Amino acid sequence: VAHESARRRSLSAATPINRSWLFAHPKDILSVSVFERYKKMIARRGRHEPVAYIVGYKEFYGLDFFVNRSVLIPRPESELLVDSALAELAKCQMSDVRWSIVDVGTGSGAIAVAVAKECRMQNAECKIIATDISADALRVARKNARRQGVVDSITFLRGNLLEPVLMNVKLKMQNAKLIVVANLPYLPTAEWRAVAPEVRRYEPRSALDGGRDGLKYYRELFEQLKKIVILRSEATKNLTPMRAHIRMRSFDSGLRPSLRMTVLCEICPEQAGPFKKLVRGFFSHAQCEIVKDL
């Protein structure tokens, strides 16, 4: 009886359990409280609730992120945005270029936190701005930044896309290169209506539905980027154009020697052509490269 009680205590609600532990202890018995929690979780999954919301976390870029229904669940495809941002930062550091990085629509903070964490591990100085229109999402992002020990490397600002940056003269004028990372809602509304119930019923529509063609928020973003370029040119009085380099997932628009921009975006494969046309409509000298995810 004592041995059986010890087994039950070993699988109490306070015990951290992973898959390897379960395979190594097939005869251990669940406590009543854990079994009741398990049944409730199974019932929630039976109603199509995503596992990440049920357990309260999702792995991204080798890190565990707290998630709830206020934020989109991070997808592994978006890890390429982190890789691309880190590659751009490495170029800046090699050429001794001053830079700012902005994670637009940060949600859970997965991209901003992953970049900051990698910089911290490499002993590289890193200052990131993360914006979101949702106060609830920013609370989740700050929590994740604290959990990963990088909250001092990220400035969280509430507002629509780049509006908080546009409103802050110091942020938009002090650096020679601006790196923008944007995983904005890009599903056309018709596609959003047809997605799996796990997505449509539970994940925030505001983080998925990109309007009729899925590019509504990217239009807004490029309009705001254009304003930054104009404001910078007015401040520097330097109107000399230069070659731009844009790509999606990497969109690089370096329109002036005094201000270069790299914008990394995530879109649907079907949007490649319209996205390029959209970029060129705002930045005629830009180059746009489409990169397939893994």
Coordinates of C-alpha atoms in Angstrom, one line a residue:
V1 CA 0.0 0.0 0.0
A2 CA 2.8 2.4 0.9
H3 CA 4.6 1.6 -2.4
E4 CA 1.3 2.2 -4.3
S5 CA 0.9 5.6 -2.6
A6 CA 4.4 6.6 -3.6
R7 CA 3.7 5.7 -7.2
R8 CA 0.5 7.9 -7.1
R9 CA 2.5 10.8 -5.5
S10 CA 5.1 10.4 -8.3
L11 CA 2.5 11.3 -10.8
S12 CA 0.9 14.1 -8.9
A13 CA -0.2 17.3 -10.6
A14 CA 3.0 19.0 -9.5
T15 CA 5.3 16.5 -11.3
P16 CA 6.8 17.6 -14.6
I17 CA 6.1 14.8 -17.1
N18 CA 7.5 14.5 -20.6
R19 CA 7.1 11.7 -23.2
S20 CA 10.4 10.0 -22.4
W21 CA 9.4 9.8 -18.7
L22 CA 6.1 8.2 -19.6
F23 CA 7.8 5.5 -21.8
A24 CA 10.2 4.8 -19.0
H25 CA 7.5 4.4 -16.3
P26 CA 4.7 2.4 -18.0
K27 CA 3.4 1.0 -14.7
D28 CA 3.1 4.2 -12.7
I29 CA -0.5 5.1 -11.8
L30 CA -2.1 8.5 -12.2
S31 CA -3.4 10.3 -9.2
V32 CA -7.2 11.0 -9.2
S33 CA -6.6 14.8 -9.7
V34 CA -4.3 14.3 -12.6
F35 CA -6.7 11.8 -14.2
E36 CA -9.5 14.2 -13.9
R37 CA -7.4 16.9 -15.5
Y38 CA -6.5 14.5 -18.3
K39 CA -10.2 13.7 -19.0
K40 CA -11.0 17.4 -19.2
M41 CA -8.2 18.0 -21.6
I42 CA -9.3 15.1 -23.8
A43 CA -12.8 16.6 -23.8
R44 CA -11.4 20.0 -24.9
R45 CA -9.4 18.3 -27.7
G46 CA -12.5 16.5 -28.8
R47 CA -14.1 19.9 -29.3
H48 CA -11.2 20.7 -31.7
E49 CA -9.3 23.0 -29.3
P50 CA -5.7 23.2 -30.3
V51 CA -3.3 21.2 -28.1
A52 CA -1.1 24.3 -27.6
Y53 CA -4.0 26.2 -25.9
I54 CA -4.9 23.2 -23.8
V55 CA -1.4 22.7 -22.4
G56 CA -0.6 26.4 -22.5
Y57 CA 2.6 26.4 -24.4
K58 CA 4.1 25.9 -27.9
E59 CA 7.7 25.1 -28.9
F60 CA 9.2 27.6 -31.4
Y61 CA 12.9 27.9 -32.4
G62 CA 13.8 25.5 -29.6
L63 CA 12.1 27.6 -26.9
D64 CA 8.8 27.1 -25.1
F65 CA 6.3 30.0 -25.5
F66 CA 3.3 30.6 -23.3
V67 CA 0.2 30.9 -25.5
N68 CA -3.5 31.5 -25.0
R69 CA -6.4 32.4 -27.2
S70 CA -5.3 36.0 -27.4
V71 CA -2.4 35.1 -29.7
L72 CA -1.8 33.0 -32.8
I73 CA 0.0 29.7 -32.1
P74 CA 3.6 30.0 -33.5
R75 CA 4.2 27.8 -36.6
P76 CA 7.5 26.1 -37.4
E77 CA 7.5 27.7 -40.9
S78 CA 7.9 31.1 -39.3
E79 CA 11.3 30.1 -37.9
L80 CA 12.7 31.0 -41.3
L81 CA 11.8 34.6 -40.5
V82 CA 14.0 34.4 -37.4
D83 CA 16.9 32.9 -39.5
S84 CA 16.5 35.7 -42.0
A85 CA 16.5 38.4 -39.4
L86 CA 19.6 37.0 -37.7
A87 CA 21.3 36.8 -41.1
E88 CA 20.5 40.5 -41.7
L89 CA 21.8 41.4 -38.2
A90 CA 25.0 39.6 -38.9
K91 CA 25.6 41.7 -42.1
C92 CA 25.0 44.8 -40.1
Q93 CA 27.5 43.8 -37.4
M94 CA 30.1 42.8 -39.9
S95 CA 29.8 46.2 -41.7
D96 CA 29.5 48.2 -38.4
V97 CA 26.1 49.6 -39.6
R98 CA 23.7 51.0 -37.0
W99 CA 20.4 49.3 -37.0
S100 CA 16.9 48.9 -35.5
I101 CA 14.8 45.8 -35.7
V102 CA 11.0 45.9 -35.5
D103 CA 8.7 42.9 -35.1
V104 CA 5.4 44.1 -36.4
G105 CA 2.3 42.3 -35.0
T106 CA 4.4 40.4 -32.5
G107 CA 1.5 38.3 -31.1
S108 CA 3.1 35.8 -28.6
G109 CA 6.4 37.5 -29.2
A110 CA 7.9 34.3 -30.6
I111 CA 9.9 36.0 -33.4
A112 CA 11.2 39.0 -31.3
V113 CA 12.1 36.8 -28.3
A114 CA 13.8 34.1 -30.5
V115 CA 16.0 36.8 -32.2
A116 CA 16.8 38.4 -28.8
K117 CA 17.6 35.0 -27.3
E118 CA 20.0 34.1 -30.1
C119 CA 21.7 37.5 -29.9
R120 CA 22.1 37.0 -26.1
M121 CA 23.6 33.6 -26.6
Q122 CA 26.1 35.0 -29.1
N123 CA 26.9 37.9 -26.8
A124 CA 25.7 40.3 -29.5
E125 CA 24.1 43.6 -28.5
C126 CA 20.4 43.5 -29.5
K127 CA 17.6 46.1 -29.2
I128 CA 14.3 45.1 -30.7
I129 CA 11.0 46.9 -30.9
A130 CA 7.9 44.7 -30.9
T131 CA 4.5 46.2 -31.8
D132 CA 0.9 44.8 -31.6
I133 CA -2.5 46.4 -31.7
S134 CA -3.8 44.0 -29.0
A135 CA -3.0 44.8 -25.3
D136 CA -3.7 41.1 -24.5
A137 CA -1.2 39.9 -27.0
L138 CA 1.4 42.3 -25.7
R139 CA 0.9 40.9 -22.2
V140 CA 1.6 37.4 -23.5
A141 CA 4.7 38.7 -25.4
R142 CA 6.1 40.4 -22.4
K143 CA 5.5 37.3 -20.3
N144 CA 7.5 35.2 -22.9
A145 CA 10.3 37.7 -22.9
R146 CA 10.5 37.5 -19.2
R147 CA 10.5 33.7 -19.2
Q148 CA 13.4 33.7 -21.7
G149 CA 15.4 36.3 -19.9
V150 CA 15.3 38.9 -22.7
V151 CA 12.7 41.4 -21.6
D152 CA 15.4 44.1 -21.3
S153 CA 16.3 43.6 -25.0
I154 CA 12.8 44.3 -26.3
T155 CA 10.7 47.5 -26.3
F156 CA 7.0 46.6 -26.5
L157 CA 4.7 49.2 -28.1
R158 CA 1.0 49.1 -28.6
G159 CA -0.4 50.3 -31.9
N160 CA -1.4 49.4 -35.5
L161 CA 1.6 47.9 -37.3
L162 CA 4.4 50.6 -37.5
E163 CA 2.3 53.5 -36.1
P164 CA 4.1 53.4 -32.7
V165 CA 7.4 53.8 -34.5
L166 CA 6.1 56.6 -36.7
M167 CA 5.0 58.4 -33.6
N168 CA 8.4 58.1 -32.0
V169 CA 10.9 60.4 -33.8
K170 CA 13.9 59.1 -31.9
L171 CA 13.1 55.5 -32.9
K172 CA 12.6 56.2 -36.6
M173 CA 15.5 58.5 -37.1
Q174 CA 18.5 57.2 -35.1
N175 CA 19.6 54.2 -37.2
A176 CA 21.1 53.7 -40.6
K177 CA 19.3 50.4 -41.3
L178 CA 15.8 49.4 -40.3
I179 CA 15.0 45.6 -40.3
V180 CA 11.2 44.9 -40.2
V181 CA 9.9 41.4 -39.5
A182 CA 6.2 41.0 -40.3
N183 CA 4.2 37.9 -40.0
L184 CA 0.8 39.6 -40.6
P185 CA -2.6 38.1 -41.3
Y186 CA -2.4 36.9 -44.9
L187 CA -5.2 34.4 -45.4
P188 CA -7.9 35.7 -47.8
T189 CA -11.2 35.9 -46.0
A190 CA -12.7 33.1 -48.1
E191 CA -9.8 30.8 -47.2
W192 CA -10.1 31.7 -43.5
R193 CA -13.7 30.6 -43.5
A194 CA -12.6 27.2 -44.9
V195 CA -9.8 26.4 -42.5
A196 CA -9.9 23.6 -40.0
P197 CA -12.1 24.2 -36.9
E198 CA -9.0 24.1 -34.7
V199 CA -8.0 27.4 -36.4
R200 CA -11.3 29.0 -37.2
R201 CA -13.0 28.5 -33.9
Y202 CA -10.1 29.1 -31.5
E203 CA -7.3 31.2 -32.9
P204 CA -7.9 35.0 -33.2
R205 CA -9.3 35.9 -36.5
S206 CA -7.5 39.2 -36.3
A207 CA -4.2 37.3 -36.6
L208 CA -5.3 35.3 -39.7
D209 CA -7.8 37.1 -41.9
G210 CA -6.0 39.4 -44.3
G211 CA -9.0 40.6 -46.2
R212 CA -10.4 39.8 -49.6
D213 CA -7.0 39.0 -51.2
G214 CA -5.0 38.4 -47.9
L215 CA -2.8 41.5 -48.5
K216 CA -4.8 44.1 -46.7
Y217 CA -2.3 44.6 -43.8
Y218 CA 0.7 44.4 -46.0
R219 CA -0.7 47.4 -48.0
E220 CA -1.0 49.3 -44.7
L221 CA 2.5 48.3 -43.7
F222 CA 4.0 49.5 -47.0
E223 CA 2.1 52.8 -46.7
Q224 CA 3.6 53.3 -43.3
L225 CA 7.1 52.3 -44.5
K226 CA 6.7 54.9 -47.3
K227 CA 6.0 57.5 -44.6
I228 CA 9.2 56.6 -42.8
V229 CA 11.2 57.0 -46.0
I230 CA 9.6 60.4 -46.7
L231 CA 10.1 61.6 -43.1
R232 CA 13.7 60.4 -43.2
S233 CA 14.4 62.1 -46.5
E234 CA 12.9 65.4 -45.2
A235 CA 15.1 65.1 -42.2
T236 CA 18.3 64.4 -44.2
K237 CA 17.4 66.5 -47.3
N238 CA 19.1 63.7 -49.2
L239 CA 17.0 62.6 -52.2
T240 CA 19.6 60.5 -54.0
P241 CA 18.0 57.1 -54.9
M242 CA 20.0 53.9 -54.5
R243 CA 19.5 50.3 -55.4
A244 CA 17.0 48.5 -53.1
H245 CA 17.0 44.9 -52.2
I246 CA 13.6 43.4 -51.3
R247 CA 12.7 39.9 -50.6
M248 CA 9.8 38.1 -49.2
R249 CA 10.4 36.7 -46.4
S250 CA 13.0 39.2 -47.2
F251 CA 11.9 42.5 -48.5
D252 CA 14.8 44.9 -48.6
S253 CA 14.1 48.4 -49.6
G254 CA 17.2 50.6 -49.3
L255 CA 16.0 53.7 -50.9
R256 CA 18.5 56.2 -49.5
P257 CA 22.1 56.0 -48.4
S258 CA 21.0 57.4 -45.1
L259 CA 18.3 54.8 -44.6
R260 CA 18.2 51.2 -45.7
M261 CA 15.3 48.9 -45.0
T262 CA 15.1 45.1 -45.0
V263 CA 11.5 43.8 -44.6
L264 CA 11.0 40.1 -44.0
C265 CA 7.4 39.0 -44.6
E266 CA 5.4 35.8 -44.6
I267 CA 2.7 35.2 -47.3
C268 CA 0.8 32.4 -49.0
P269 CA 2.6 30.8 -52.0
E270 CA -0.3 31.9 -54.3
Q271 CA 0.4 35.5 -53.3
A272 CA 3.9 35.7 -54.7
G273 CA 3.0 37.5 -57.9
P274 CA 0.5 40.0 -56.3
F275 CA 2.9 40.6 -53.5
K276 CA 5.8 41.6 -55.8
K277 CA 3.4 43.9 -57.7
L278 CA 2.3 45.4 -54.4
V279 CA 5.9 46.0 -53.3
R280 CA 6.9 47.6 -56.6
G281 CA 3.9 49.9 -56.4
F282 CA 5.3 51.5 -53.3
F283 CA 9.0 51.1 -53.9
S284 CA 9.8 51.2 -57.6
H285 CA 13.5 50.6 -57.2
A286 CA 13.0 47.7 -54.8
Q287 CA 14.0 44.1 -55.6
C288 CA 11.7 41.4 -54.3
E289 CA 12.9 37.8 -53.7
I290 CA 10.5 35.0 -52.9
V291 CA 12.0 32.3 -50.6
K292 CA 10.3 28.9 -50.1
D293 CA 10.0 27.8 -46.5
L294 CA 11.1 24.3 -45.4

